[in-house]
Coordinates of C-alpha atoms in Angstrom, one line a residue:
M130 CA 18.7 -16.1 -33.1
K131 CA 16.3 -15.2 -35.8
T132 CA 16.7 -12.3 -38.2
L133 CA 13.9 -10.4 -39.7
T134 CA 14.7 -7.8 -42.4
F135 CA 12.8 -4.6 -43.0
L136 CA 13.3 -1.8 -45.4
L137 CA 15.8 0.7 -43.9
L138 CA 13.4 3.5 -44.6
L139 CA 11.4 2.5 -41.5
F140 CA 14.1 3.3 -39.1
I141 CA 14.7 6.8 -40.3
F142 CA 11.7 8.7 -39.0
S143 CA 10.0 8.6 -35.6
I144 CA 6.4 8.2 -35.5
P145 CA 4.6 10.7 -33.3
L146 CA 1.5 8.7 -32.8
Y147 CA 1.5 4.9 -32.6
A148 CA -0.8 3.2 -35.2
Q149 CA -3.5 1.5 -33.1
T150 CA -5.0 -0.2 -36.2
T151 CA -2.1 -2.6 -36.7
T152 CA -2.0 -6.3 -36.1
H153 CA -1.4 -7.6 -32.5
K154 CA 0.0 -11.2 -33.2
F155 CA 2.8 -12.6 -31.3
G156 CA 6.0 -12.5 -33.0
R157 CA 4.8 -10.3 -35.8
L158 CA 6.1 -6.8 -35.4
N159 CA 4.3 -3.7 -36.9
P160 CA 6.7 -1.2 -38.7
S161 CA 5.6 1.3 -36.2
D162 CA 6.8 -0.8 -33.3
I163 CA 10.3 -0.4 -34.5
S164 CA 10.3 3.2 -35.7
L165 CA 8.6 4.7 -32.6
T166 CA 11.1 6.9 -30.7
K167 CA 8.7 9.0 -28.8
Y168 CA 4.9 8.9 -28.2
S169 CA 3.5 12.5 -28.4
K170 CA 0.9 12.0 -25.6
F171 CA 3.7 10.9 -23.2
P172 CA 6.8 12.6 -24.5
D173 CA 8.8 12.1 -21.3
A174 CA 8.2 8.3 -21.1
D175 CA 11.3 6.0 -20.7
A176 CA 9.3 3.1 -22.0
I177 CA 5.7 2.6 -23.1
V178 CA 3.3 -0.4 -23.5
L179 CA 2.3 -0.5 -27.0
F180 CA -0.6 -2.8 -26.3
D181 CA -1.7 -5.1 -23.4
L182 CA -4.3 -7.7 -24.4
G183 CA -6.0 -10.1 -22.1
K184 CA -8.7 -12.8 -22.6
S185 CA -10.5 -15.2 -20.3
R186 CA -12.6 -18.0 -21.4
F187 CA -14.3 -21.0 -19.8
V188 CA -13.0 -24.5 -20.8
L189 CA -15.0 -27.6 -20.1
T190 CA -13.0 -30.3 -18.3
D191 CA -13.7 -33.7 -16.7
N192 CA -14.4 -31.8 -13.5
G193 CA -16.6 -29.1 -14.8
F194 CA -15.2 -25.7 -16.1
D195 CA -11.7 -24.2 -15.8
I196 CA -10.8 -20.7 -16.8
H197 CA -8.0 -20.1 -19.4
F198 CA -6.5 -16.7 -19.2
T199 CA -4.1 -15.5 -21.8
R200 CA -2.2 -12.2 -22.1
H201 CA -0.1 -10.6 -24.8
R202 CA 1.9 -7.6 -23.9
R203 CA 4.3 -5.5 -26.1
V204 CA 6.7 -3.0 -24.6
K205 CA 8.9 -0.4 -26.3
I206 CA 12.2 0.8 -24.5
L207 CA 12.5 4.4 -25.4
N208 CA 15.7 5.3 -23.7
Q209 CA 18.4 4.0 -21.4
A210 CA 16.4 4.7 -18.2
G211 CA 13.6 2.5 -19.7
I212 CA 15.7 -0.6 -19.5
K213 CA 14.5 -1.3 -15.9
H214 CA 11.1 -2.1 -17.3
A215 CA 12.3 -5.2 -19.0
N216 CA 11.7 -7.2 -15.7
F217 CA 8.4 -9.2 -15.4
E218 CA 6.4 -11.1 -12.9
I219 CA 3.5 -13.6 -13.3
P220 CA 1.7 -14.2 -10.0
F221 CA -0.2 -17.5 -9.6
Y222 CA -2.3 -19.1 -6.9
N223 CA -2.4 -22.4 -5.1
S224 CA -5.1 -23.4 -2.6
K225 CA -4.5 -25.2 0.8
D226 CA -6.5 -28.0 -0.9
G227 CA -3.8 -28.7 -3.4
E228 CA -5.4 -27.1 -6.4
V229 CA -3.1 -25.0 -8.3
E230 CA -2.9 -22.4 -11.2
L231 CA -0.8 -23.6 -14.1
V232 CA 1.5 -20.9 -15.9
T233 CA 2.0 -22.3 -19.5
N234 CA 3.2 -21.4 -22.9
V235 CA 5.3 -18.5 -21.7
K236 CA 7.0 -16.8 -24.7
V237 CA 9.4 -13.8 -24.5
L238 CA 11.1 -12.2 -27.5
T239 CA 13.2 -9.1 -27.7
Y240 CA 13.7 -7.2 -31.0
N241 CA 16.6 -4.8 -31.8
I242 CA 18.0 -3.1 -34.9
E243 CA 21.4 -4.4 -35.9
D244 CA 23.1 -3.7 -39.2
N245 CA 19.8 -2.2 -40.6
T246 CA 18.0 -5.3 -39.8
V247 CA 15.6 -6.4 -36.9
K248 CA 17.1 -9.2 -34.9
Q249 CA 15.0 -11.3 -32.6
T250 CA 16.2 -12.9 -29.4
A251 CA 14.1 -15.4 -27.4
L252 CA 14.3 -15.9 -23.7
D253 CA 15.9 -19.3 -22.6
R254 CA 13.5 -21.1 -20.3
K255 CA 16.4 -21.7 -17.9
Q256 CA 16.1 -17.9 -17.2
F257 CA 12.7 -18.2 -15.6
F258 CA 12.6 -18.7 -11.8
K259 CA 9.8 -19.1 -9.2
E260 CA 9.5 -17.2 -5.9
R261 CA 7.1 -18.1 -3.1
I262 CA 5.3 -15.0 -1.8
N263 CA 3.2 -16.7 0.9
K264 CA 1.5 -20.1 1.4
N265 CA -1.0 -19.3 -1.3
W266 CA 0.8 -17.2 -4.0
Q267 CA 3.9 -17.8 -6.0
V268 CA 5.4 -15.6 -8.7
L269 CA 7.2 -16.6 -11.9
K270 CA 10.0 -14.0 -12.6
F271 CA 12.0 -13.3 -15.8
A272 CA 13.8 -10.5 -17.4
A273 CA 13.7 -9.9 -21.3
P274 CA 17.0 -10.8 -23.1
N275 CA 19.3 -8.4 -24.8
V276 CA 17.3 -5.3 -23.9
R277 CA 18.7 -1.9 -24.8
M278 CA 17.5 1.6 -25.9
G279 CA 15.1 1.0 -28.8
S280 CA 14.3 -2.7 -28.0
V281 CA 10.8 -4.1 -28.5
I282 CA 9.8 -6.8 -26.0
D283 CA 7.0 -9.2 -26.9
I284 CA 5.4 -11.4 -24.1
Y285 CA 2.9 -14.0 -24.2
Y286 CA 1.5 -16.6 -21.5
Q287 CA -1.4 -18.5 -20.3
I288 CA -2.7 -19.3 -16.9
E289 CA -5.1 -22.3 -16.5
T290 CA -7.1 -21.9 -13.3
P291 CA -9.7 -24.1 -11.6
F292 CA -10.7 -21.3 -9.3
I293 CA -14.1 -20.2 -10.8
F294 CA -14.5 -17.8 -7.8
N295 CA -11.5 -15.9 -9.1
L296 CA -12.1 -14.8 -12.7
P297 CA -8.9 -13.0 -13.5
D298 CA -9.0 -9.4 -12.9
W299 CA -7.3 -6.9 -15.3
E300 CA -5.0 -3.9 -14.6
F301 CA -5.3 -1.3 -17.4
Q302 CA -2.6 0.8 -15.8
C303 CA 1.0 0.1 -14.8
S304 CA 4.3 2.0 -14.0
I305 CA 4.8 3.2 -17.6
P306 CA 2.2 4.8 -20.0
T307 CA 0.1 2.3 -22.0
I308 CA -1.4 3.0 -25.5
L309 CA -3.9 0.3 -25.6
S310 CA -5.1 -2.0 -22.9
Q311 CA -8.0 -4.3 -23.6
Y312 CA -9.5 -7.4 -21.8
K313 CA -12.1 -9.8 -23.4
V314 CA -14.1 -12.1 -21.1
G315 CA -16.3 -14.9 -22.5
M316 CA -19.1 -15.5 -20.1
I317 CA -21.2 -18.6 -19.8
P318 CA -24.8 -18.9 -18.4
F319 CA -23.8 -21.1 -15.5
Y320 CA -21.8 -18.3 -13.6
S321 CA -22.9 -14.8 -13.0
Y322 CA -20.3 -12.1 -12.1
V323 CA -20.4 -8.5 -11.2
F324 CA -17.4 -6.2 -11.6
V325 CA -16.0 -3.3 -9.8
A326 CA -14.1 -0.7 -11.9
K327 CA -11.5 1.2 -9.9
G328 CA -9.6 4.4 -10.8
L329 CA -11.9 5.2 -13.9
S330 CA -15.3 6.5 -14.6
K331 CA -15.9 4.9 -17.9
F332 CA -14.3 2.6 -20.4
D333 CA -12.9 3.9 -23.8
I334 CA -13.9 0.6 -25.4
Y335 CA -16.8 -1.5 -24.4
H336 CA -19.0 -3.9 -26.4
E337 CA -20.7 -7.3 -26.0
K338 CA -21.8 -9.9 -28.4
K339 CA -22.8 -13.6 -28.6
S340 CA -20.3 -16.0 -29.8
I341 CA -21.0 -17.5 -33.2
G342 CA -20.3 -21.2 -32.2
E343 CA -22.6 -23.1 -29.8
R344 CA -21.4 -25.3 -27.0
T345 CA -23.1 -28.0 -24.8
F346 CA -22.9 -28.7 -21.1
A347 CA -25.0 -31.4 -19.4
T348 CA -27.4 -31.4 -22.3
I349 CA -27.7 -27.6 -22.2
S350 CA -26.7 -25.8 -25.5
F351 CA -25.4 -22.3 -25.0
K352 CA -23.4 -19.5 -26.6
D353 CA -20.7 -17.6 -24.8
M354 CA -21.4 -14.0 -24.2
Q355 CA -18.3 -12.0 -25.2
Y356 CA -17.5 -8.8 -23.3
T357 CA -14.7 -6.4 -24.2
Y358 CA -13.3 -3.7 -21.8
G359 CA -10.6 -1.2 -23.1
M360 CA -8.7 1.8 -22.3
K361 CA -6.6 4.0 -24.4
D362 CA -3.6 6.4 -23.8
I363 CA -3.3 5.5 -20.1
P364 CA -0.8 7.6 -18.0
E365 CA 1.7 5.7 -15.9
F366 CA 0.5 5.1 -12.4
K367 CA 3.0 7.1 -9.9
D368 CA 2.9 5.3 -6.6
E369 CA 3.6 8.4 -4.7
S370 CA 3.9 8.8 -0.9
F371 CA 0.9 8.9 1.4
I372 CA -1.4 6.5 -0.2
S373 CA -3.3 3.5 1.4
T374 CA -2.4 1.1 -1.3
R375 CA -2.0 1.3 -5.1
E376 CA -4.8 -1.2 -5.6
D377 CA -7.4 1.4 -4.4
Y378 CA -6.5 3.8 -7.2
L379 CA -4.9 1.9 -10.0
M380 CA -7.2 1.8 -13.1
K381 CA -8.5 -1.8 -13.0
I382 CA -11.5 -4.1 -13.2
D383 CA -12.2 -6.7 -10.4
F384 CA -14.7 -9.6 -11.1
Q385 CA -16.6 -11.2 -8.3
L386 CA -18.7 -14.3 -8.6
A387 CA -22.3 -13.3 -7.7
K388 CA -24.2 -16.5 -8.3
I389 CA -24.0 -20.1 -9.7
I390 CA -26.9 -21.5 -11.9
S391 CA -27.1 -25.2 -12.3
P392 CA -28.0 -26.8 -15.6
E393 CA -31.3 -27.8 -13.8
G394 CA -31.9 -24.0 -13.3
V395 CA -31.2 -23.9 -9.5
T396 CA -29.5 -20.7 -8.4
R397 CA -27.0 -20.5 -5.6
P398 CA -26.4 -16.9 -4.6
I399 CA -22.8 -15.9 -3.7
M400 CA -23.4 -12.3 -3.2
T401 CA -25.9 -11.9 -0.5
T402 CA -26.3 -8.8 1.9
W403 CA -24.0 -7.6 4.6
K404 CA -26.7 -8.4 7.2
S405 CA -26.8 -12.0 5.9
L406 CA -23.1 -12.1 5.8
S407 CA -23.0 -10.9 9.6
K408 CA -25.3 -13.8 10.5
D409 CA -23.3 -16.3 8.6
L410 CA -20.2 -15.2 10.3
M411 CA -21.6 -15.5 13.9
K412 CA -22.5 -19.1 13.0
H413 CA -19.1 -19.8 11.5
Q414 CA -17.0 -22.4 13.4
H415 CA -13.8 -20.2 13.0
F416 CA -15.5 -17.0 13.9
G417 CA -18.8 -16.6 15.9
R418 CA -18.4 -20.0 17.5
Y419 CA -14.9 -19.4 18.5
I420 CA -16.1 -16.3 20.4
K421 CA -18.6 -18.5 22.2
R422 CA -16.0 -21.0 23.2
A423 CA -13.7 -18.3 24.5
K424 CA -16.5 -16.8 26.5
S425 CA -17.4 -20.3 28.0
M426 CA -13.6 -21.0 28.8
S427 CA -12.9 -17.5 30.3
S428 CA -12.6 -18.6 33.9
K429 CA -9.9 -21.1 32.8
I430 CA -8.2 -18.5 30.5
L431 CA -8.3 -15.3 32.4
T432 CA -5.8 -15.3 35.3
T433 CA -6.3 -11.7 36.3
D434 CA -8.6 -11.0 39.1
I435 CA -11.2 -8.5 37.9
A436 CA -14.1 -9.3 40.1
Q437 CA -13.8 -6.1 42.1
Q438 CA -13.0 -3.8 39.3
N439 CA -15.4 -1.3 37.6
D440 CA -16.2 -1.8 34.0
Q441 CA -13.6 0.6 32.7
K442 CA -10.8 -1.1 34.7
K443 CA -12.0 -4.5 33.7
L444 CA -11.7 -3.5 30.1
E445 CA -8.2 -2.2 30.4
S446 CA -7.2 -5.3 32.6
I447 CA -8.5 -7.8 30.0
V448 CA -6.9 -6.0 27.0
Q449 CA -3.6 -5.8 28.8
F450 CA -3.9 -9.5 29.8
I451 CA -4.1 -10.4 26.1
K452 CA -1.2 -8.1 25.1
D453 CA 1.0 -9.5 27.8
K454 CA 0.2 -13.1 27.5
F455 CA 0.0 -13.6 23.7
S456 CA 1.8 -12.4 20.7
W457 CA 0.6 -11.5 17.2
N458 CA 2.2 -13.7 14.5
G459 CA 2.0 -10.9 11.8
T460 CA -0.9 -12.6 9.9
S461 CA -4.0 -10.6 9.1
S462 CA -6.9 -12.9 9.0
K463 CA -10.7 -12.7 9.8
Y464 CA -10.8 -16.4 10.6
V465 CA -9.0 -18.4 13.3
T466 CA -6.8 -21.2 12.1
K467 CA -6.1 -22.9 15.4
N468 CA -8.3 -24.0 18.4
L469 CA -8.2 -22.3 21.8
K470 CA -6.3 -25.1 23.3
T471 CA -3.4 -24.7 20.6
L472 CA -3.5 -20.9 21.0
L473 CA -3.2 -21.1 24.9
K474 CA -0.1 -23.4 24.4
Q475 CA 1.7 -21.5 21.7
K476 CA 0.8 -18.1 23.1
E477 CA 0.8 -16.8 19.5
G478 CA -1.9 -16.3 16.9
N479 CA -3.2 -14.3 14.0
S480 CA -5.4 -11.2 14.3
A481 CA -8.6 -13.2 14.5
E482 CA -7.3 -15.5 17.2
L483 CA -6.3 -12.7 19.4
N484 CA -9.1 -10.2 18.8
L485 CA -12.0 -12.8 18.9
L486 CA -10.5 -14.3 22.2
L487 CA -10.6 -10.7 23.5
I488 CA -14.4 -10.4 22.7
G489 CA -15.2 -13.6 24.3
L490 CA -13.3 -12.6 27.5
L491 CA -15.0 -9.2 27.4
Q492 CA -18.5 -10.6 27.0
S493 CA -17.8 -13.0 30.0
A494 CA -17.1 -9.9 32.1
K495 CA -20.5 -8.5 30.9
I496 CA -19.0 -5.9 28.8
D497 CA -20.8 -5.1 25.6
A498 CA -18.3 -6.2 22.8
K499 CA -18.8 -7.0 19.2
P500 CA -16.6 -7.8 16.3
V501 CA -16.0 -5.2 13.5
L502 CA -14.6 -6.4 10.3
I503 CA -12.3 -4.2 8.4
S504 CA -10.0 -4.3 5.4
T505 CA -6.5 -3.3 6.4
R506 CA -4.7 -0.4 4.4
S507 CA -2.7 -2.9 2.3
H508 CA -5.8 -5.0 1.6
G509 CA -7.7 -2.1 -0.1
K510 CA -11.0 -0.3 0.4
I511 CA -14.3 -1.9 1.1
Y512 CA -17.1 -1.2 -1.5
E513 CA -20.4 -1.1 0.4
D514 CA -22.5 -1.8 -2.8
Y515 CA -20.8 -5.2 -3.2
P516 CA -21.3 -7.3 -0.1
F517 CA -18.4 -9.8 -0.6
E518 CA -16.7 -11.5 2.3
H519 CA -13.2 -11.3 0.7
F520 CA -13.2 -7.4 1.1
L521 CA -12.9 -8.1 4.8
N522 CA -9.7 -9.3 6.2
Y523 CA -9.2 -8.3 9.9
P524 CA -11.5 -8.1 13.0
L525 CA -11.4 -5.4 15.6
V526 CA -13.4 -5.2 18.8
M527 CA -16.1 -2.6 19.4
V528 CA -17.1 -1.9 23.0
N529 CA -20.1 0.2 24.1
M530 CA -19.4 1.7 27.4
N531 CA -21.1 4.6 29.2
N532 CA -22.7 5.7 25.8
K533 CA -19.3 5.8 24.3
V534 CA -18.0 3.5 21.4
I535 CA -14.3 2.3 21.9
L536 CA -12.5 0.4 19.1
L537 CA -9.7 -2.1 20.3
D538 CA -7.0 -4.2 18.9
A539 CA -5.0 -6.7 20.9
T540 CA -2.3 -7.3 18.3
E541 CA 0.1 -4.4 19.1
K542 CA 1.8 -4.5 22.4
K543 CA 3.5 -1.1 22.1
L544 CA 0.3 0.9 21.9
P545 CA -2.0 2.1 24.7
Y546 CA -5.1 -0.1 24.8
T547 CA -7.5 2.3 23.1
S548 CA -5.3 3.0 20.1
L549 CA -5.4 1.1 16.8
P550 CA -2.3 0.3 14.8
P551 CA -1.9 2.3 11.6
R552 CA -2.6 -0.7 9.3
C553 CA -6.3 -0.7 10.7
L554 CA -6.9 3.0 9.8
N555 CA -8.7 2.4 6.6
D556 CA -12.1 4.3 6.3
K557 CA -14.6 2.1 7.8
G558 CA -15.7 -1.2 9.2
L559 CA -18.6 -3.6 9.3
V560 CA -20.1 -4.2 12.7
I561 CA -21.1 -7.8 12.9
N562 CA -24.6 -7.2 14.0
T563 CA -27.1 -10.0 13.2
S564 CA -30.1 -7.6 13.5
K565 CA -29.0 -4.8 11.0
E566 CA -26.4 -3.7 8.6
Q567 CA -24.2 -1.2 10.6
W568 CA -20.9 0.6 9.6
I569 CA -18.5 2.4 11.8
Q570 CA -15.8 4.9 10.8
I571 CA -12.2 3.7 11.6
A572 CA -9.9 6.7 12.4
E573 CA -7.5 8.0 14.8
E574 CA -9.0 11.1 16.4
N575 CA -5.9 12.2 18.3
T576 CA -2.9 14.1 16.7
S577 CA 0.4 12.3 17.0
N578 CA 3.3 14.6 18.0
T579 CA 7.0 14.6 17.4
I580 CA 9.2 17.3 19.1
S581 CA 12.9 17.6 18.5
K582 CA 14.9 19.7 21.1
I583 CA 18.3 20.7 20.1
K584 CA 21.1 22.6 21.9
I585 CA 24.3 23.6 20.0
E586 CA 27.2 24.9 21.9
N587 CA 30.9 25.1 22.2
I588 CA 31.2 26.2 18.6
D589 CA 34.9 26.2 17.7
A590 CA 35.9 27.7 14.3
N591 CA 39.5 26.4 14.7
S592 CA 38.6 22.7 15.1
H593 CA 35.3 23.0 13.0
K594 CA 33.5 21.3 15.8
A595 CA 30.5 21.9 18.1
T596 CA 28.7 20.0 20.8
V597 CA 25.1 19.0 20.3
Q598 CA 22.5 17.7 22.7
L599 CA 19.3 16.2 21.0
S600 CA 16.0 14.9 22.5
R601 CA 13.3 13.5 20.5
I602 CA 9.9 13.2 22.1
T603 CA 7.2 11.3 20.4
T604 CA 3.5 10.6 21.3
G605 CA 0.6 8.5 19.8
L606 CA 1.3 6.6 16.5
D607 CA 4.5 8.6 16.0
A608 CA 5.8 7.0 19.2
L609 CA 4.9 3.5 18.0
S610 CA 6.8 4.1 14.7
F611 CA 9.8 5.5 16.7
R612 CA 9.7 2.7 19.2
N613 CA 9.8 0.1 16.4
K614 CA 12.9 1.8 14.9
V615 CA 14.9 2.5 18.2
S616 CA 15.2 0.0 20.9
D617 CA 18.8 0.4 22.1
S618 CA 21.9 2.5 21.9
D619 CA 23.0 0.9 18.6
S620 CA 19.6 1.6 16.9
A621 CA 19.5 5.2 18.2
I622 CA 23.0 5.9 16.8
K623 CA 21.9 4.3 13.5
Y624 CA 18.7 6.4 13.4
F625 CA 20.4 9.8 14.1
K626 CA 23.7 9.1 12.3
E627 CA 22.9 11.9 9.7
A628 CA 22.5 14.5 12.4
F629 CA 25.8 14.1 14.0
S630 CA 29.5 13.6 13.0
T631 CA 29.9 11.4 16.1
I632 CA 27.4 10.3 18.7
E633 CA 29.0 9.8 22.1
K634 CA 26.1 9.0 24.4
T635 CA 22.4 8.0 24.1
H636 CA 19.5 7.7 26.5
I637 CA 16.1 6.0 26.0
K638 CA 13.1 6.9 28.3
N639 CA 9.7 5.1 28.6
Q640 CA 10.7 2.3 26.3
N641 CA 8.1 0.0 27.8
K642 CA 5.7 2.7 29.2
Y643 CA 3.3 2.9 26.3
K644 CA 1.0 5.5 27.7
A645 CA 4.0 7.8 28.2
P646 CA 5.8 9.8 25.5
F647 CA 8.8 7.9 24.0
I648 CA 12.0 9.9 24.4
V649 CA 15.4 9.3 22.9
S650 CA 18.3 11.6 23.7
C651 CA 21.7 11.8 22.1
K652 CA 24.8 13.8 22.8
G653 CA 27.6 14.2 20.2
I654 CA 29.7 16.4 17.9
I655 CA 28.9 18.1 14.6
E656 CA 31.2 19.7 12.1
P657 CA 29.9 23.1 11.0
E658 CA 31.2 24.7 7.8
C659 CA 33.8 27.4 8.5
I660 CA 34.6 29.8 5.7
Q661 CA 37.1 32.6 6.5
D662 CA 35.4 34.5 9.4
K663 CA 32.0 32.9 9.0
I664 CA 30.5 29.7 10.8
I665 CA 27.7 28.2 8.9
L666 CA 25.4 25.6 10.5
K667 CA 21.9 24.0 10.3
P668 CA 19.9 24.7 13.4
F669 CA 17.9 21.5 13.0
L670 CA 20.9 19.4 12.0
N671 CA 19.8 17.0 9.1
L672 CA 16.7 15.8 10.9
F673 CA 14.4 16.5 8.0
S674 CA 14.5 15.4 4.4
T675 CA 15.6 17.9 1.8
S676 CA 13.4 16.4 -0.9
S677 CA 9.7 16.4 -1.1
P678 CA 7.5 13.3 -1.4
F679 CA 5.2 15.2 -3.6
T680 CA 6.6 15.3 -7.1
Q681 CA 3.6 15.1 -9.5
R682 CA 2.2 18.4 -11.1
E683 CA -1.3 17.1 -10.1
R684 CA -2.9 14.1 -8.3
T685 CA -6.1 12.2 -9.0
Y686 CA -6.2 10.3 -5.7
P687 CA -6.2 11.5 -2.0
I688 CA -3.2 12.4 0.1
D689 CA -3.6 9.9 2.9
F690 CA -1.5 10.6 6.0
T691 CA -3.1 7.7 7.8
Y692 CA -3.5 9.9 11.0
K693 CA -3.2 13.5 12.0
R694 CA 0.2 14.5 12.8
A695 CA 2.3 17.5 14.0
Q696 CA 6.0 18.1 14.3
K697 CA 8.0 20.8 16.1
F698 CA 11.8 21.7 16.1
E699 CA 13.3 23.8 18.7
S700 CA 17.0 24.8 18.6
V701 CA 19.1 26.8 21.0
I702 CA 22.4 27.9 19.6
V703 CA 25.0 29.3 22.0
I704 CA 26.8 32.0 20.0
P705 CA 30.7 31.8 20.7
D706 CA 32.4 34.9 21.9
G707 CA 33.3 37.4 19.3
Y708 CA 30.6 36.3 16.9
K709 CA 27.3 37.8 15.7
V710 CA 24.4 36.4 13.7
I711 CA 24.1 37.7 10.2
A712 CA 21.6 35.3 8.8
K713 CA 18.9 33.2 10.4
P714 CA 15.6 31.5 9.2
K715 CA 12.9 33.9 8.2
P716 CA 9.5 34.0 10.2
I717 CA 6.5 32.1 8.8
K718 CA 2.9 31.7 9.8
W719 CA 0.1 30.0 8.0
N720 CA -3.0 28.8 9.8
N721 CA -6.1 27.7 7.9
E722 CA -8.4 24.6 8.1
A723 CA -5.9 22.4 6.4
I724 CA -2.5 23.2 8.1
F725 CA -0.7 25.2 10.7
V726 CA 2.9 26.3 10.1
Q727 CA 4.9 28.7 12.2
A728 CA 8.5 29.5 12.3
N729 CA 10.2 32.0 14.7
S730 CA 13.5 33.1 15.9
S731 CA 14.6 35.3 18.8
S732 CA 17.9 36.2 20.7
T733 CA 18.6 36.5 24.3
N734 CA 22.1 37.2 25.6
N735 CA 24.3 35.0 23.7
K736 CA 21.7 32.6 22.6
L737 CA 19.8 32.3 19.4
N738 CA 16.4 30.4 19.8
V739 CA 14.9 29.1 16.5
S740 CA 11.8 27.1 16.1
I741 CA 9.5 25.7 13.4
E742 CA 6.4 23.7 13.9
Y743 CA 3.7 22.3 11.6
Q744 CA 0.5 20.4 11.9
F745 CA -1.6 18.6 9.3
K746 CA -5.2 19.0 10.7
K747 CA -6.7 16.2 8.7
S748 CA -5.5 12.7 8.2
I749 CA -6.8 12.5 4.5
Y750 CA -7.0 15.4 2.0
P751 CA -8.9 15.4 -1.3
P752 CA -7.0 15.5 -4.7
K753 CA -8.0 19.1 -5.1
D754 CA -5.9 20.0 -2.1
Y755 CA -2.7 18.4 -3.6
K756 CA -1.2 21.6 -5.0
S757 CA -1.6 23.5 -1.6
I758 CA -0.3 20.6 0.4
K759 CA 2.6 20.3 -2.0
F760 CA 3.2 24.0 -1.7
Y761 CA 3.2 23.9 2.2
W762 CA 5.5 20.8 2.3
N763 CA 8.2 22.5 0.1
N764 CA 8.2 25.6 2.2
I765 CA 8.4 23.4 5.3
I766 CA 11.4 21.7 3.9
K767 CA 13.0 25.1 2.8
A768 CA 12.4 26.5 6.4
I769 CA 13.7 23.5 8.4
N770 CA 16.8 23.3 6.2
E771 CA 17.7 27.0 6.3
Q772 CA 21.1 27.9 7.6
I773 CA 22.4 30.1 10.4
I774 CA 25.5 32.2 9.5
L775 CA 27.7 33.5 12.3
Q776 CA 30.4 36.2 11.6
K777 CA 33.3 37.1 13.6
Q778 CA 33.1 40.7 14.9

């Protein structure tokens, strides 16, 4: 452990604004790094990034150019809750050809005030560990040592990458506020890149200049062109609910290789047009040619007799054949990775292997079917102005039948054949059409419904018990989600455990009938609260959360529900003899272009009927609607969780 001594005076006062003109050298603290206890622009922050500096440059090797990327990040822990931000990850890539990115020169220091001095603790390299994410990505993980409230953490590392196509991107924003984030890139004349700036309209810092020194490659002398991109006082990114993926809205800059220029002056374009990309895909061995092979082999593959069926029935039969005979392996890919013979033997494949096979079989049945390439929700949005193949990662099937367009996907067995899984509902897709550029909107037009029917009876104040019957009925994509969570009695009991004290019996209906509503019923016991002569109970049990997913004051990105959804709760309470209702949920009704909400109650004989229903009429709402959506959601929570009070007469 090394000890650095500063004047005690530095630690007495907090500095309201961090000095951005101080040095940014690793291992050399600024006085303001230590004395900062609160940053005025983000007074509620638990921790803050003092600066985050990145740099990429091209380095000449025996095999051409590699890219060396360095990053220096300094984090201040402002309170006890901020300690969780002392964990770090460095992702790095390795290709199937054996080329790898190397993470080198990793240095981590933690500074703390002890006995009026600043003491420095270095992270032992034995505390680093690697974790494989998938076949191409690994991550180096570590936690800064000896972290406490007031600590300053200094991190530096370098990545050496041979992947010229992947000039390192830069994220200006993270889960805590950042005072300064800056990225410098040294470009050379042999590679031309374009960039996509996400989550921001302009840079706070931007400048470009030629380097002073000159370099030589293949007899060509050149100077690097230095570009600097920076942002100041960046708020933390709050990854709130109902978002496609954080990558769509995080402040960041993505670089894409547009063309390669040889020393002889020959240009090889990388970024072309969507139309050219479509043509190339249809010639590709693992895309268009695979469709042709599937079409030519259809008589050997398709065992279902469809000769006498009309086109609509043929379509349904072929889609169902794929779903029945093959399983999706969970991999999203636009290219096949195995030949048809292997797929037919293994009966399992990625999204391309199943959906491109489906296209070939449909075409063999003389059904107009084309591939549509999309970006799944977790993969991010497609930027139409930048025709790059890597934006696309998943094929769907587009069928034109009776002047109607139908989108299909063969990977999800538990959906009707015309429904797309939620992961595919992400704005738009590129129709792979060799004659023109064509886009199609990808959305679920139908509203998915969830209805919960409850009956509470045999309420006994002496035993503090009541009997409950519950049925949950789901349709559409709500039914898919519910089917994936509940498959037998044990999973039903686990799913509804918060609603009952004891579940005595369960029943599942239409588990494998995917066109029909999926219904799960339970019978059991609840324990209402009994105080003196009053019985207090929740008419809708604990079936709805008591906390809102919307916690921000405002939101700068859309509220994305994925698909339109509606939910209804109906409860019948059999009032025990000698009791009357003295409190029940208040009636509500809102109906506008955004939402429908209605709550009612009525009494008949000895029964109290209570219901509430709501429907979000859109799948996506713009940021300007955030406050109203938040208002409605909070009131839905309040209404669903209102109590009923019965009093002895």
